[in-house]
Amino acid sequence: MSMVQQAIEVSAPVHTVYEQLAAFENYPRFMTGVRQVTSIGTDQTHWIMDVDGKRREFDAQIIERSPDERVSWSTMEGPLLAETITLRPMGETKTQVVAQLEADIAFLMPSDRHGQESLNRRLKADLTTFKGLVESGVLGGRPIPHAGASSKQMAGRSHTLLPGISMDAPSPAAVAARIRNRTGAVPHPGAGWDTGAAAGTARMGGRGAGSDTWGSGMINEEERG
C-alpha cells in the first residue's frame, strides 16, 4: 500500500477547476490508464482502466464533492484506489490543487517494483496534464450542480495542516474506510478486477486493453528486500 501527495498551481478560478475535477467523465483526459468513467448513480461511478496491459473495471463511491473545495472518492471493494483532491483559491484567477492518492500496489502494478517513487512521479505528471488542459481551455465537461458556495466563501476558510489541505480534509484511507463501513463491503483480492484474465481481455465484456497503459507505473509497489 502506498500513498503519495502532489500539488500544482493552475491559472484558473477555483470554481472552474472544481467543475472539471467534479465531472468524473473528464478523468480519462488526464489520469493515465483511465479509459472511461461513467456515472451509475448520484454518488457512484464505474471505471474502466488499462493497468499493466490488462483491463480493470470497478465501482467507486464519491465521498465528497464540496463545491470549490474538495473532491474525494474510493473503490467500493477489492483492491484499494482512493483519492482526495483539495482546492485552495490563490486570488481570483489561480488555484492550488493538492492531490492525495492511495493505491494497493500489489494488484495494480504487480510487475513494477519502484513503488513510492514511480507513484509520486506519475501523479505529478497527471496533475501537469490537468493543468495544461484547463489553462488551454481544452478540458470541458458538463457543469456539476453546486450548492451556492462561491470562490470567495471558500477563500475565507483556513488551510493550516499542509498548503492546500484543511485540517478536516479526509485522507484517501479514511475515505475508503468510510465506504467499507457504509456498504459493509469486505475487501478481497481481485474483486471486480478480472485478475485471472489474459492481457487484452475483459471478464466483464467491452473493449480490450489499448495503448494507453500506465507504462512504468502510475501506481507501483514499494521496494521489497
PDB file of C-alpha atoms in Angstrom:
ATOM      1  CA  MET A   1       0.000   0.000   0.000  1.00  0.00           C
ATOM      2  CA  SER A   2       1.363   3.422  -0.943  1.00  0.00           C
ATOM      3  CA  MET A   3       0.102   6.967  -0.596  1.00  0.00           C
ATOM      4  CA  VAL A   4       1.587   9.998  -2.318  1.00  0.00           C
ATOM      5  CA  GLN A   5       0.781  13.695  -2.465  1.00  0.00           C
ATOM      6  CA  GLN A   6       1.447  16.272  -5.158  1.00  0.00           C
ATOM      7  CA  ALA A   7       0.398  19.904  -5.570  1.00  0.00           C
ATOM      8  CA  ILE A   8       0.239  22.213  -8.569  1.00  0.00           C
ATOM      9  CA  GLU A   9      -0.958  25.753  -9.249  1.00  0.00           C
ATOM     10  CA  VAL A  10      -3.474  26.184 -12.047  1.00  0.00           C
ATOM     11  CA  SER A  11      -4.066  29.565 -13.668  1.00  0.00           C
ATOM     12  CA  ALA A  12      -7.856  29.412 -13.487  1.00  0.00           C
ATOM     13  CA  PRO A  13     -10.522  30.423 -10.931  1.00  0.00           C
ATOM     14  CA  VAL A  14     -11.238  27.853  -8.237  1.00  0.00           C
ATOM     15  CA  HIS A  15     -14.776  27.176  -9.468  1.00  0.00           C
ATOM     16  CA  THR A  16     -13.540  26.445 -12.995  1.00  0.00           C
ATOM     17  CA  VAL A  17     -11.013  23.961 -11.633  1.00  0.00           C
ATOM     18  CA  TYR A  18     -13.591  22.378  -9.326  1.00  0.00           C
ATOM     19  CA  GLU A  19     -16.087  21.819 -12.146  1.00  0.00           C
ATOM     20  CA  GLN A  20     -13.557  19.799 -14.143  1.00  0.00           C
ATOM     21  CA  LEU A  21     -12.488  17.643 -11.186  1.00  0.00           C
ATOM     22  CA  ALA A  22     -16.059  17.033 -10.010  1.00  0.00           C
ATOM     23  CA  ALA A  23     -17.021  15.801 -13.503  1.00  0.00           C
ATOM     24  CA  PHE A  24     -15.524  12.322 -13.352  1.00  0.00           C
ATOM     25  CA  GLU A  25     -16.045  11.696 -17.056  1.00  0.00           C
ATOM     26  CA  ASN A  26     -13.109  14.092 -17.528  1.00  0.00           C
ATOM     27  CA  TYR A  27     -10.627  11.820 -15.738  1.00  0.00           C
ATOM     28  CA  PRO A  28      -9.624   9.781 -18.829  1.00  0.00           C
ATOM     29  CA  ARG A  29      -8.364  13.071 -20.289  1.00  0.00           C
ATOM     30  CA  PHE A  30      -5.635  13.482 -17.671  1.00  0.00           C
ATOM     31  CA  MET A  31      -5.373  10.387 -15.420  1.00  0.00           C
ATOM     32  CA  THR A  32      -3.060   7.889 -17.088  1.00  0.00           C
ATOM     33  CA  GLY A  33      -4.535   4.459 -17.702  1.00  0.00           C
ATOM     34  CA  VAL A  34      -8.157   5.513 -17.191  1.00  0.00           C
ATOM     35  CA  ARG A  35     -10.157   4.614 -20.285  1.00  0.00           C
ATOM     36  CA  GLN A  36     -13.684   5.536 -19.184  1.00  0.00           C
ATOM     37  CA  VAL A  37     -15.606   6.769 -16.137  1.00  0.00           C
ATOM     38  CA  THR A  38     -19.404   6.767 -16.155  1.00  0.00           C
ATOM     39  CA  SER A  39     -21.959   7.734 -13.520  1.00  0.00           C
ATOM     40  CA  ILE A  40     -24.124   4.911 -12.201  1.00  0.00           C
ATOM     41  CA  GLY A  41     -25.967   6.975  -9.620  1.00  0.00           C
ATOM     42  CA  THR A  42     -25.785  10.256  -7.782  1.00  0.00           C
ATOM     43  CA  ASP A  43     -22.712   9.238  -5.813  1.00  0.00           C
ATOM     44  CA  GLN A  44     -21.222   6.238  -7.632  1.00  0.00           C
ATOM     45  CA  THR A  45     -19.141   5.820 -10.770  1.00  0.00           C
ATOM     46  CA  HIS A  46     -17.977   2.885 -12.879  1.00  0.00           C
ATOM     47  CA  TRP A  47     -14.349   2.906 -14.014  1.00  0.00           C
ATOM     48  CA  ILE A  48     -12.616   1.073 -16.847  1.00  0.00           C
ATOM     49  CA  MET A  49      -8.832   1.156 -16.677  1.00  0.00           C
ATOM     50  CA  ASP A  50      -5.885  -0.316 -18.521  1.00  0.00           C
ATOM     51  CA  VAL A  51      -3.385  -1.412 -15.892  1.00  0.00           C
ATOM     52  CA  ASP A  52      -0.188  -3.226 -16.785  1.00  0.00           C
ATOM     53  CA  GLY A  53      -1.718  -4.305 -20.089  1.00  0.00           C
ATOM     54  CA  LYS A  54      -4.928  -5.679 -18.590  1.00  0.00           C
ATOM     55  CA  ARG A  55      -8.423  -4.283 -18.453  1.00  0.00           C
ATOM     56  CA  ARG A  56      -9.688  -3.463 -14.966  1.00  0.00           C
ATOM     57  CA  GLU A  57     -13.234  -2.483 -14.012  1.00  0.00           C
ATOM     58  CA  PHE A  58     -14.540  -1.334 -10.652  1.00  0.00           C
ATOM     59  CA  ASP A  59     -17.168   0.811  -8.981  1.00  0.00           C
ATOM     60  CA  ALA A  60     -16.174   3.822  -6.905  1.00  0.00           C
ATOM     61  CA  GLN A  61     -18.052   5.766  -4.278  1.00  0.00           C
ATOM     62  CA  ILE A  62     -17.962   9.569  -4.346  1.00  0.00           C
ATOM     63  CA  ILE A  63     -17.487  10.510  -0.711  1.00  0.00           C
ATOM     64  CA  GLU A  64     -17.338  14.262  -1.102  1.00  0.00           C
ATOM     65  CA  ARG A  65     -17.976  16.917  -3.726  1.00  0.00           C
ATOM     66  CA  SER A  66     -17.781  20.153  -1.760  1.00  0.00           C
ATOM     67  CA  PRO A  67     -18.198  22.992  -4.269  1.00  0.00           C
ATOM     68  CA  ASP A  68     -14.972  24.875  -4.927  1.00  0.00           C
ATOM     69  CA  GLU A  69     -13.215  22.985  -2.133  1.00  0.00           C
ATOM     70  CA  ARG A  70     -12.782  19.214  -2.339  1.00  0.00           C
ATOM     71  CA  VAL A  71     -13.467  16.028  -4.307  1.00  0.00           C
ATOM     72  CA  SER A  72     -12.943  12.628  -2.682  1.00  0.00           C
ATOM     73  CA  TRP A  73     -13.604   9.093  -3.936  1.00  0.00           C
ATOM     74  CA  SER A  74     -12.603   5.472  -3.411  1.00  0.00           C
ATOM     75  CA  THR A  75     -13.164   1.982  -4.776  1.00  0.00           C
ATOM     76  CA  MET A  76     -16.037   0.237  -3.008  1.00  0.00           C
ATOM     77  CA  GLU A  77     -14.446  -3.194  -2.738  1.00  0.00           C
ATOM     78  CA  GLY A  78     -11.444  -5.133  -3.902  1.00  0.00           C
ATOM     79  CA  PRO A  79      -8.012  -3.507  -4.339  1.00  0.00           C
ATOM     80  CA  LEU A  80      -7.845  -0.041  -2.855  1.00  0.00           C
ATOM     81  CA  LEU A  81      -7.672   3.008  -5.088  1.00  0.00           C
ATOM     82  CA  ALA A  82      -8.662   6.241  -3.365  1.00  0.00           C
ATOM     83  CA  GLU A  83      -8.060   9.923  -3.950  1.00  0.00           C
ATOM     84  CA  THR A  84      -8.740  13.184  -2.177  1.00  0.00           C
ATOM     85  CA  ILE A  85      -8.276  16.399  -4.169  1.00  0.00           C
ATOM     86  CA  THR A  86      -8.347  19.662  -2.257  1.00  0.00           C
ATOM     87  CA  LEU A  87      -8.581  23.107  -3.863  1.00  0.00           C
ATOM     88  CA  ARG A  88      -7.240  26.332  -2.455  1.00  0.00           C
ATOM     89  CA  PRO A  89      -8.017  29.643  -4.214  1.00  0.00           C
ATOM     90  CA  MET A  90      -4.903  31.736  -4.776  1.00  0.00           C
ATOM     91  CA  GLY A  91      -6.572  35.037  -5.622  1.00  0.00           C
ATOM     92  CA  GLU A  92      -9.259  35.465  -8.250  1.00  0.00           C
ATOM     93  CA  THR A  93      -7.562  33.693 -11.159  1.00  0.00           C
ATOM     94  CA  LYS A  94      -5.318  30.978  -9.675  1.00  0.00           C
ATOM     95  CA  THR A  95      -5.998  27.776  -7.768  1.00  0.00           C
ATOM     96  CA  GLN A  96      -3.742  25.381  -5.915  1.00  0.00           C
ATOM     97  CA  VAL A  97      -4.671  21.727  -6.486  1.00  0.00           C
ATOM     98  CA  VAL A  98      -3.439  19.212  -3.893  1.00  0.00           C
ATOM     99  CA  ALA A  99      -3.970  15.536  -4.717  1.00  0.00           C
ATOM    100  CA  GLN A 100      -3.510  12.633  -2.304  1.00  0.00           C
ATOM    101  CA  LEU A 101      -3.596   9.229  -3.978  1.00  0.00           C
ATOM    102  CA  GLU A 102      -3.513   5.866  -2.205  1.00  0.00           C
ATOM    103  CA  ALA A 103      -3.326   2.540  -4.005  1.00  0.00           C
ATOM    104  CA  ASP A 104      -2.966  -1.171  -3.415  1.00  0.00           C
ATOM    105  CA  ILE A 105       0.219  -1.627  -5.392  1.00  0.00           C
ATOM    106  CA  ALA A 106       0.321  -5.425  -5.406  1.00  0.00           C
ATOM    107  CA  PHE A 107      -2.837  -5.701  -7.502  1.00  0.00           C
ATOM    108  CA  LEU A 108      -2.494  -2.656  -9.743  1.00  0.00           C
ATOM    109  CA  MET A 109       1.166  -2.848 -10.775  1.00  0.00           C
ATOM    110  CA  PRO A 110       2.489  -6.316  -9.868  1.00  0.00           C
ATOM    111  CA  SER A 111       5.369  -6.100 -12.357  1.00  0.00           C
ATOM    112  CA  ASP A 112       6.720  -2.772 -11.122  1.00  0.00           C
ATOM    113  CA  ARG A 113       8.906  -2.566  -8.043  1.00  0.00           C
ATOM    114  CA  HIS A 114       9.814   1.129  -7.915  1.00  0.00           C
ATOM    115  CA  GLY A 115       6.948   1.820  -5.543  1.00  0.00           C
ATOM    116  CA  GLN A 116       6.564   5.231  -3.989  1.00  0.00           C
ATOM    117  CA  GLU A 117       8.911   6.953  -6.411  1.00  0.00           C
ATOM    118  CA  SER A 118       7.007   5.880  -9.527  1.00  0.00           C
ATOM    119  CA  LEU A 119       3.618   6.580  -7.994  1.00  0.00           C
ATOM    120  CA  ASN A 120       4.718  10.055  -6.983  1.00  0.00           C
ATOM    121  CA  ARG A 121       6.166  10.786 -10.410  1.00  0.00           C
ATOM    122  CA  ARG A 122       3.046   9.630 -12.229  1.00  0.00           C
ATOM    123  CA  LEU A 123       0.701  11.651 -10.028  1.00  0.00           C
ATOM    124  CA  LYS A 124       2.794  14.750 -10.700  1.00  0.00           C
ATOM    125  CA  ALA A 125       2.636  14.101 -14.454  1.00  0.00           C
ATOM    126  CA  ASP A 126      -1.146  13.702 -14.351  1.00  0.00           C
ATOM    127  CA  LEU A 127      -1.578  16.976 -12.459  1.00  0.00           C
ATOM    128  CA  THR A 128       0.631  18.691 -15.014  1.00  0.00           C
ATOM    129  CA  THR A 129      -1.570  17.331 -17.811  1.00  0.00           C
ATOM    130  CA  PHE A 130      -4.680  18.522 -15.982  1.00  0.00           C
ATOM    131  CA  LYS A 131      -3.170  21.993 -15.556  1.00  0.00           C
ATOM    132  CA  GLY A 132      -2.392  22.243 -19.279  1.00  0.00           C
ATOM    133  CA  LEU A 133      -5.875  21.147 -20.313  1.00  0.00           C
ATOM    134  CA  VAL A 134      -7.616  23.614 -18.009  1.00  0.00           C
ATOM    135  CA  GLU A 135      -5.386  26.567 -18.831  1.00  0.00           C
ATOM    136  CA  SER A 136      -5.669  25.958 -22.578  1.00  0.00           C
ATOM    137  CA  GLY A 137      -9.444  25.657 -22.380  1.00  0.00           C
ATOM    138  CA  VAL A 138      -9.342  22.180 -23.928  1.00  0.00           C
ATOM    139  CA  LEU A 139     -10.827  20.421 -20.893  1.00  0.00           C
ATOM    140  CA  GLY A 140     -14.561  20.988 -20.832  1.00  0.00           C
ATOM    141  CA  GLY A 141     -17.051  18.592 -19.286  1.00  0.00           C
ATOM    142  CA  ARG A 142     -20.603  19.170 -18.133  1.00  0.00           C
ATOM    143  CA  PRO A 143     -21.021  21.623 -15.241  1.00  0.00           C
ATOM    144  CA  ILE A 144     -21.756  19.950 -11.918  1.00  0.00           C
ATOM    145  CA  PRO A 145     -24.617  21.460  -9.853  1.00  0.00           C
ATOM    146  CA  HIS A 146     -23.268  23.295  -6.850  1.00  0.00           C
ATOM    147  CA  ALA A 147     -24.948  24.286  -3.601  1.00  0.00           C
ATOM    148  CA  GLY A 148     -24.378  28.005  -3.861  1.00  0.00           C
ATOM    149  CA  ALA A 149     -20.864  28.010  -2.392  1.00  0.00           C
ATOM    150  CA  SER A 150     -18.722  30.682  -4.017  1.00  0.00           C
ATOM    151  CA  SER A 151     -14.996  31.026  -4.528  1.00  0.00           C
ATOM    152  CA  LYS A 152     -14.914  33.981  -2.162  1.00  0.00           C
ATOM    153  CA  GLN A 153     -16.647  31.978   0.561  1.00  0.00           C
ATOM    154  CA  MET A 154     -14.149  29.155   0.229  1.00  0.00           C
ATOM    155  CA  ALA A 155     -11.209  31.549   0.168  1.00  0.00           C
ATOM    156  CA  GLY A 156     -12.044  32.549   3.719  1.00  0.00           C
ATOM    157  CA  ARG A 157     -11.601  29.028   5.088  1.00  0.00           C
ATOM    158  CA  SER A 158      -8.394  28.147   6.867  1.00  0.00           C
ATOM    159  CA  HIS A 159      -5.836  25.694   5.472  1.00  0.00           C
ATOM    160  CA  THR A 160      -3.349  25.054   8.244  1.00  0.00           C
ATOM    161  CA  LEU A 161      -2.431  21.368   8.070  1.00  0.00           C
ATOM    162  CA  LEU A 162      -0.439  21.489   4.813  1.00  0.00           C
ATOM    163  CA  PRO A 163      -0.521  24.012   1.978  1.00  0.00           C
ATOM    164  CA  GLY A 164      -3.830  23.475   0.261  1.00  0.00           C
ATOM    165  CA  ILE A 165      -5.236  20.988   2.801  1.00  0.00           C
ATOM    166  CA  SER A 166      -7.620  21.927   5.567  1.00  0.00           C
ATOM    167  CA  MET A 167      -7.492  20.332   8.997  1.00  0.00           C
ATOM    168  CA  ASP A 168     -10.596  18.284   8.279  1.00  0.00           C
ATOM    169  CA  ALA A 169      -9.582  17.023   4.841  1.00  0.00           C
ATOM    170  CA  PRO A 170     -10.078  13.231   4.750  1.00  0.00           C
ATOM    171  CA  SER A 171      -7.156  11.091   3.626  1.00  0.00           C
ATOM    172  CA  PRO A 172      -7.738   8.509   0.901  1.00  0.00           C
ATOM    173  CA  ALA A 173      -7.508   5.779   3.546  1.00  0.00           C
ATOM    174  CA  ALA A 174     -10.207   7.477   5.630  1.00  0.00           C
ATOM    175  CA  VAL A 175     -12.352   7.787   2.511  1.00  0.00           C
ATOM    176  CA  ALA A 176     -12.015   4.083   1.802  1.00  0.00           C
ATOM    177  CA  ALA A 177     -12.803   3.195   5.410  1.00  0.00           C
ATOM    178  CA  ARG A 178     -15.999   5.241   5.262  1.00  0.00           C
ATOM    179  CA  ILE A 179     -17.080   3.404   2.117  1.00  0.00           C
ATOM    180  CA  ARG A 180     -16.426  -0.024   3.546  1.00  0.00           C
ATOM    181  CA  ASN A 181     -18.215   0.827   6.786  1.00  0.00           C
ATOM    182  CA  ARG A 182     -21.167   2.247   4.878  1.00  0.00           C
ATOM    183  CA  THR A 183     -21.569  -0.560   2.370  1.00  0.00           C
ATOM    184  CA  GLY A 184     -20.393  -3.462   4.500  1.00  0.00           C
ATOM    185  CA  ALA A 185     -18.092  -4.487   1.666  1.00  0.00           C
ATOM    186  CA  VAL A 186     -15.178  -6.691   2.630  1.00  0.00           C
ATOM    187  CA  PRO A 187     -12.021  -6.219   0.555  1.00  0.00           C
ATOM    188  CA  HIS A 188     -10.915  -9.369  -1.209  1.00  0.00           C
ATOM    189  CA  PRO A 189      -8.189  -9.920  -3.790  1.00  0.00           C
ATOM    190  CA  GLY A 190      -9.213  -9.246  -7.344  1.00  0.00           C
ATOM    191  CA  ALA A 191     -12.815  -8.233  -6.735  1.00  0.00           C
ATOM    192  CA  GLY A 192     -14.048  -6.641  -9.937  1.00  0.00           C
ATOM    193  CA  TRP A 193     -10.545  -6.516 -11.364  1.00  0.00           C
ATOM    194  CA  ASP A 194     -10.514  -9.599 -13.587  1.00  0.00           C
ATOM    195  CA  THR A 195      -7.174 -10.729 -12.196  1.00  0.00           C
ATOM    196  CA  GLY A 196      -7.341 -14.047 -13.973  1.00  0.00           C
ATOM    197  CA  ALA A 197      -7.837 -12.616 -17.450  1.00  0.00           C
ATOM    198  CA  ALA A 198      -5.142 -12.634 -20.049  1.00  0.00           C
ATOM    199  CA  ALA A 199      -3.740  -9.324 -21.217  1.00  0.00           C
ATOM    200  CA  GLY A 200      -6.102  -7.501 -23.534  1.00  0.00           C
ATOM    201  CA  THR A 201      -9.181  -9.411 -22.421  1.00  0.00           C
ATOM    202  CA  ALA A 202     -12.016  -8.390 -20.172  1.00  0.00           C
ATOM    203  CA  ARG A 203     -14.052 -10.717 -17.999  1.00  0.00           C
ATOM    204  CA  MET A 204     -16.851  -8.161 -17.783  1.00  0.00           C
ATOM    205  CA  GLY A 205     -17.009  -7.563 -21.544  1.00  0.00           C
ATOM    206  CA  GLY A 206     -16.373  -4.437 -23.570  1.00  0.00           C
ATOM    207  CA  ARG A 207     -13.267  -3.375 -25.372  1.00  0.00           C
ATOM    208  CA  GLY A 208      -9.869  -4.810 -24.581  1.00  0.00           C
ATOM    209  CA  ALA A 209      -6.807  -3.008 -23.375  1.00  0.00           C
ATOM    210  CA  GLY A 210      -5.416  -0.380 -25.712  1.00  0.00           C
ATOM    211  CA  SER A 211      -2.184   1.540 -25.941  1.00  0.00           C
ATOM    212  CA  ASP A 212      -2.813   3.974 -23.089  1.00  0.00           C
ATOM    213  CA  THR A 213      -1.401   1.797 -20.317  1.00  0.00           C
ATOM    214  CA  TRP A 214       0.304   3.164 -17.276  1.00  0.00           C
ATOM    215  CA  GLY A 215       3.642   2.067 -18.615  1.00  0.00           C
ATOM    216  CA  SER A 216       6.276   2.039 -15.898  1.00  0.00           C
ATOM    217  CA  GLY A 217       3.866   2.745 -13.146  1.00  0.00           C
ATOM    218  CA  MET A 218       1.126   5.184 -12.225  1.00  0.00           C
ATOM    219  CA  ILE A 219       0.787   3.010  -9.144  1.00  0.00           C
ATOM    220  CA  ASN A 220       3.665   0.908  -8.022  1.00  0.00           C
ATOM    221  CA  GLU A 221       4.643  -1.432  -5.257  1.00  0.00           C
ATOM    222  CA  GLU A 222       7.159  -0.357  -2.652  1.00  0.00           C
ATOM    223  CA  GLU A 223      10.651  -1.866  -2.939  1.00  0.00           C
ATOM    224  CA  ARG A 224      10.816  -5.262  -1.316  1.00  0.00           C
ATOM    225  CA  GLY A 225      14.002  -6.629   0.168  1.00  0.00           C
TER     226      GLY A 225
END
